[in-house]
XYZ file of C-alpha atoms in Angstrom:
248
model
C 0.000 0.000 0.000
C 1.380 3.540 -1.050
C -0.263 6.233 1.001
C -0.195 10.082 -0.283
C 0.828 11.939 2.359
C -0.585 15.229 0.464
C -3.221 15.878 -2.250
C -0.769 18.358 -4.410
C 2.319 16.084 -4.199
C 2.186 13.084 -5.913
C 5.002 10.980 -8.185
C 4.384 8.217 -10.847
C 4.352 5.028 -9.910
C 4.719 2.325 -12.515
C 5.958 -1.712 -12.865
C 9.178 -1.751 -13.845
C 9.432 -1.978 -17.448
C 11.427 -4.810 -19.790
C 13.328 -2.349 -22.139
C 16.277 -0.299 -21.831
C 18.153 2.306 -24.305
C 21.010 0.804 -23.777
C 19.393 -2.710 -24.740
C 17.283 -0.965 -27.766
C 20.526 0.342 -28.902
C 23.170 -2.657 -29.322
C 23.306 -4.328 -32.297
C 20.337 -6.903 -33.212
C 19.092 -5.850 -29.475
C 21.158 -8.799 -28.004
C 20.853 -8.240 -24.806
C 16.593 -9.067 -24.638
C 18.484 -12.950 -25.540
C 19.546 -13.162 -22.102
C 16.051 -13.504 -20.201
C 17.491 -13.310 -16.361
C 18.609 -9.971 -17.911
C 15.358 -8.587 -19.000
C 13.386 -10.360 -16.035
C 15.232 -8.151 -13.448
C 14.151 -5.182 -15.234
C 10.869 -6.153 -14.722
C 10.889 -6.804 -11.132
C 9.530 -4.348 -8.874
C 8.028 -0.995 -9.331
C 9.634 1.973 -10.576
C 9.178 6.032 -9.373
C 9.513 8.129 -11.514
C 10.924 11.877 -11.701
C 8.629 14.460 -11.638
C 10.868 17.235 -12.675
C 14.087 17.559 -14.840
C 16.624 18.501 -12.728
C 20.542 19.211 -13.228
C 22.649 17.946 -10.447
C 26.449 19.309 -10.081
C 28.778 18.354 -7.352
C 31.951 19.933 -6.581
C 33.773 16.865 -5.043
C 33.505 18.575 -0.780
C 31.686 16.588 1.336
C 29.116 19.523 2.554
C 25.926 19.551 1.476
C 26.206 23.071 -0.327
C 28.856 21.166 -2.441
C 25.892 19.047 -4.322
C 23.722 22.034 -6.272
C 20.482 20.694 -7.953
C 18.509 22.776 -10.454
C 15.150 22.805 -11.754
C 15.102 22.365 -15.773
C 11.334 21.676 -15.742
C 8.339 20.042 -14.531
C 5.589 21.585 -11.651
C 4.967 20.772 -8.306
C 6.919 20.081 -5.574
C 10.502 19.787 -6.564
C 11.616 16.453 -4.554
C 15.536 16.685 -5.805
C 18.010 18.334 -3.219
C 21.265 18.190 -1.307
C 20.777 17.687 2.091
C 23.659 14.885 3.562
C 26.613 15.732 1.482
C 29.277 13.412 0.652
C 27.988 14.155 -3.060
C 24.498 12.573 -2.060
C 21.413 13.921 -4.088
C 18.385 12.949 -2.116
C 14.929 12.259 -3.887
C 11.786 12.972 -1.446
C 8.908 10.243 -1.911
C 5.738 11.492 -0.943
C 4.296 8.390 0.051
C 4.037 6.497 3.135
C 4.611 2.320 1.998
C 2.932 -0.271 4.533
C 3.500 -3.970 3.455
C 2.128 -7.233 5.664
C 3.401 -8.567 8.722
C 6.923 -9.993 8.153
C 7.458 -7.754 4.689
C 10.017 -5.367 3.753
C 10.406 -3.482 0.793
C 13.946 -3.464 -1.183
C 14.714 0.158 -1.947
C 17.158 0.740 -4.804
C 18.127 2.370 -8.360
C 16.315 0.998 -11.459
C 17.978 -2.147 -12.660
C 20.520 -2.531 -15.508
C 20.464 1.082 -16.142
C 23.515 2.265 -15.469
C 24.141 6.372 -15.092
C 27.332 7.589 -15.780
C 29.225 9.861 -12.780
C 26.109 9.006 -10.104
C 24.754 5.499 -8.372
C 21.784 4.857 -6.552
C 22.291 4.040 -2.816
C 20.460 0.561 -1.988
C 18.581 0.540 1.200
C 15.756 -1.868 3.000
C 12.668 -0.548 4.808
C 10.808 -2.033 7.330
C 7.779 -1.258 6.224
C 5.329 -3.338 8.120
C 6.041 -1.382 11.306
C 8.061 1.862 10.182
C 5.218 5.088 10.282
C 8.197 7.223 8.602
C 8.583 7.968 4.991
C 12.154 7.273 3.369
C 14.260 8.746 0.709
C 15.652 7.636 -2.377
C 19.840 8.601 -2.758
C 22.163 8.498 -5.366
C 25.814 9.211 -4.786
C 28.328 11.006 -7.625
C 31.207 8.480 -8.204
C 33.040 12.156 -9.252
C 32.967 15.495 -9.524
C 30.609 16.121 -12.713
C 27.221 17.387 -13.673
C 24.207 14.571 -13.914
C 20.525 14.974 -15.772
C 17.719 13.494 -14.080
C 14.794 13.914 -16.888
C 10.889 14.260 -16.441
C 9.584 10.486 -16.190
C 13.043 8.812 -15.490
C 12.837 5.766 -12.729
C 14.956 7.237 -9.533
C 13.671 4.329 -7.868
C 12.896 0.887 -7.809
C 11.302 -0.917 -5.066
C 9.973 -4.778 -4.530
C 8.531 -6.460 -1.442
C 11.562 -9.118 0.579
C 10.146 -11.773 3.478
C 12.010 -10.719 6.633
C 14.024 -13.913 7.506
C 14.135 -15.839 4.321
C 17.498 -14.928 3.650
C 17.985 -16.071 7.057
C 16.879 -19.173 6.941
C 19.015 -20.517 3.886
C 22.080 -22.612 4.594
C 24.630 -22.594 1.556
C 26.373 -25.761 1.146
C 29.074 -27.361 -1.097
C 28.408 -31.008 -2.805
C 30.654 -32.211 -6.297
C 27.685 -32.442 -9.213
C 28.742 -36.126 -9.720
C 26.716 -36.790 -5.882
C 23.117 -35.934 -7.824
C 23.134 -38.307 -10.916
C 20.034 -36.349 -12.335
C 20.764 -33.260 -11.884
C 24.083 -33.823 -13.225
C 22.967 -35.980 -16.754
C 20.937 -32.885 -17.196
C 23.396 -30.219 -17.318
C 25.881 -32.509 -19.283
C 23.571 -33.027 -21.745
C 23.019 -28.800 -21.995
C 26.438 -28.392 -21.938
C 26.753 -30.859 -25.151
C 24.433 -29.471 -27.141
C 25.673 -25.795 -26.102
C 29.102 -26.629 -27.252
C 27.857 -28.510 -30.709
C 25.692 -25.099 -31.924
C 28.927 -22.982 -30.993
C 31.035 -24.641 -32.922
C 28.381 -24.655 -35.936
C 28.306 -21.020 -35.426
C 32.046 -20.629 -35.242
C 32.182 -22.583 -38.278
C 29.301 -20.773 -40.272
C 27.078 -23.699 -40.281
C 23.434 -22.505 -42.482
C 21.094 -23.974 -39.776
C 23.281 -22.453 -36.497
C 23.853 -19.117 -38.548
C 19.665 -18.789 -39.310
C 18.863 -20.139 -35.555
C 21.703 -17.459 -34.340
C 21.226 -18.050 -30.517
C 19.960 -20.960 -28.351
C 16.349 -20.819 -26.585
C 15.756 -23.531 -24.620
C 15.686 -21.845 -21.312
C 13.270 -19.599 -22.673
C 10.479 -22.128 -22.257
C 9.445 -21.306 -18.838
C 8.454 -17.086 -19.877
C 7.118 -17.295 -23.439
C 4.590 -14.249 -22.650
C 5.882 -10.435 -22.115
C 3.836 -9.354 -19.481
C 5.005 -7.121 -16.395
C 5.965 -9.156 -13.307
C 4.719 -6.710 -10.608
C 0.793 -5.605 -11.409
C 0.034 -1.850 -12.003
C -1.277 0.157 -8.565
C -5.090 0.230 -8.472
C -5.518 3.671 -8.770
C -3.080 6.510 -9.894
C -4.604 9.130 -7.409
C -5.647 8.264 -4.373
C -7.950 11.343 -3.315
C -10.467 9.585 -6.395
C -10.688 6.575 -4.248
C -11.602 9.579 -1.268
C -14.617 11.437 -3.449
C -16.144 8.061 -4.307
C -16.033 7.309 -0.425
C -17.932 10.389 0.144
C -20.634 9.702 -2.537
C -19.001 11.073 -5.757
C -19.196 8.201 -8.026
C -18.066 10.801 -11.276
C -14.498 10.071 -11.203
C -12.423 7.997 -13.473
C -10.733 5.085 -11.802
């Protein structure tokens, strides 16, 4: 649950989308091959920038040496300077409550690297906390950063308190699981035979290009995390009090 803490300050709130530039970019869009790639994109749900904002940092660890400027956008501007150490801080007006024994994983959109800044990773309990939290990217150097209208500044997904916790990590030689090991031998054989075919400009690897199998368990495209129920909140408020005119 995301509760708006005030009517006139708001930021989108989206699932985390599939694509990046960076992705769109490279040559026959090779990276969408590699699906554990393009599922982390998806997971979790991103907030985005309300305002385009030019960040500059001198390289002092004040606060006054981070200076943030307003390029565009209305509102509430939610970009400043306030612990130094070249830390911008993003406000989010909303107050996150998950279920008993749920935090949420606080972090920078995934696979989208931004040259000269990185976003700060933090978890929040948020089935107990009543305070709001930030969202903080540090400058890796002394430079001037864009943050545009409608960029992710943040990604966030639910964790179980404790399941880390509870795993134990242990060591075995593959040979000690006869099934699990005929099964990777036999990937690892075929893996090997269409890389050589490739390699040696075989017609059937060349027009297959790339294998699929593991592909087979996320043939559809659809987001991972579902869309928030309503975009404004207060709407949700005027139907409460009788108004049954808005648009959901």
């Amino acid at each position: 649950m995301a509760y708006q803490i005030h009517e006139d300050d708001h930021a989108p709130i989206r699932p985390a989308r599939g694509e990046r530039r960076w992705m769109n970019d490279a040559e026959g869009r090779f990276p969408y091959r590699c699906l554990p790639l393009v599922m982390a994109n998806q997971y979790g749900w991103e907030i985005l920038s309300t305002h385009h904002v030019r960040a500059s940092w001198d390289g002092t660890s004040k606060p006054d040496g981070v200076y943030v400027e307003n390029l565009s956008g209305d509102g509430e501007l939610h970009c400043h300077s306030h612990f130094g150490e070249g830390v911008v801080t993003f406000q989010i007006p909303f107050l996150f409550q998950t279920p008993e024994g749920w935090n949420l994983m606080v972090r920078g959109p995934t696979n989208s690297p931004k040259d000269g800044i990185v976003a700060l990773d933090g978890i929040i309990e948020t089935d107990w906390s009543h305070a709001t939290f930030t969202m903080n990217w540090r400058f890796t150097r002394a430079c001037t950063v864009e943050f545009t209208l409608g960029e992710p500044i943040c990604l966030f997904f639910p964790i179980q308190r404790g399941a880390l916790e509870s795993f134990r990590g242990e060591f075995r030689m593959l040979e000690s699981d006869p099934e699990f090991e005929r099964k990777f031998r036999d990937w690892s054989q075929s893996r090997d035979r269409f890389l050589w075919a490739l390699d040696k400009g075989k017609p059937h690897a060349v027009a297959q290009a790339w294998q699929k199998e593991y592909l087979r368990a996320a043939r559809d495209k659809k987001s991972i995390a579902h869309p928030f129920l309503n975009e404004k909140p207060w709407i949700e408020r005027e139907r409460t009090n009788g108004d049954h005119n808005g648009s959901p």
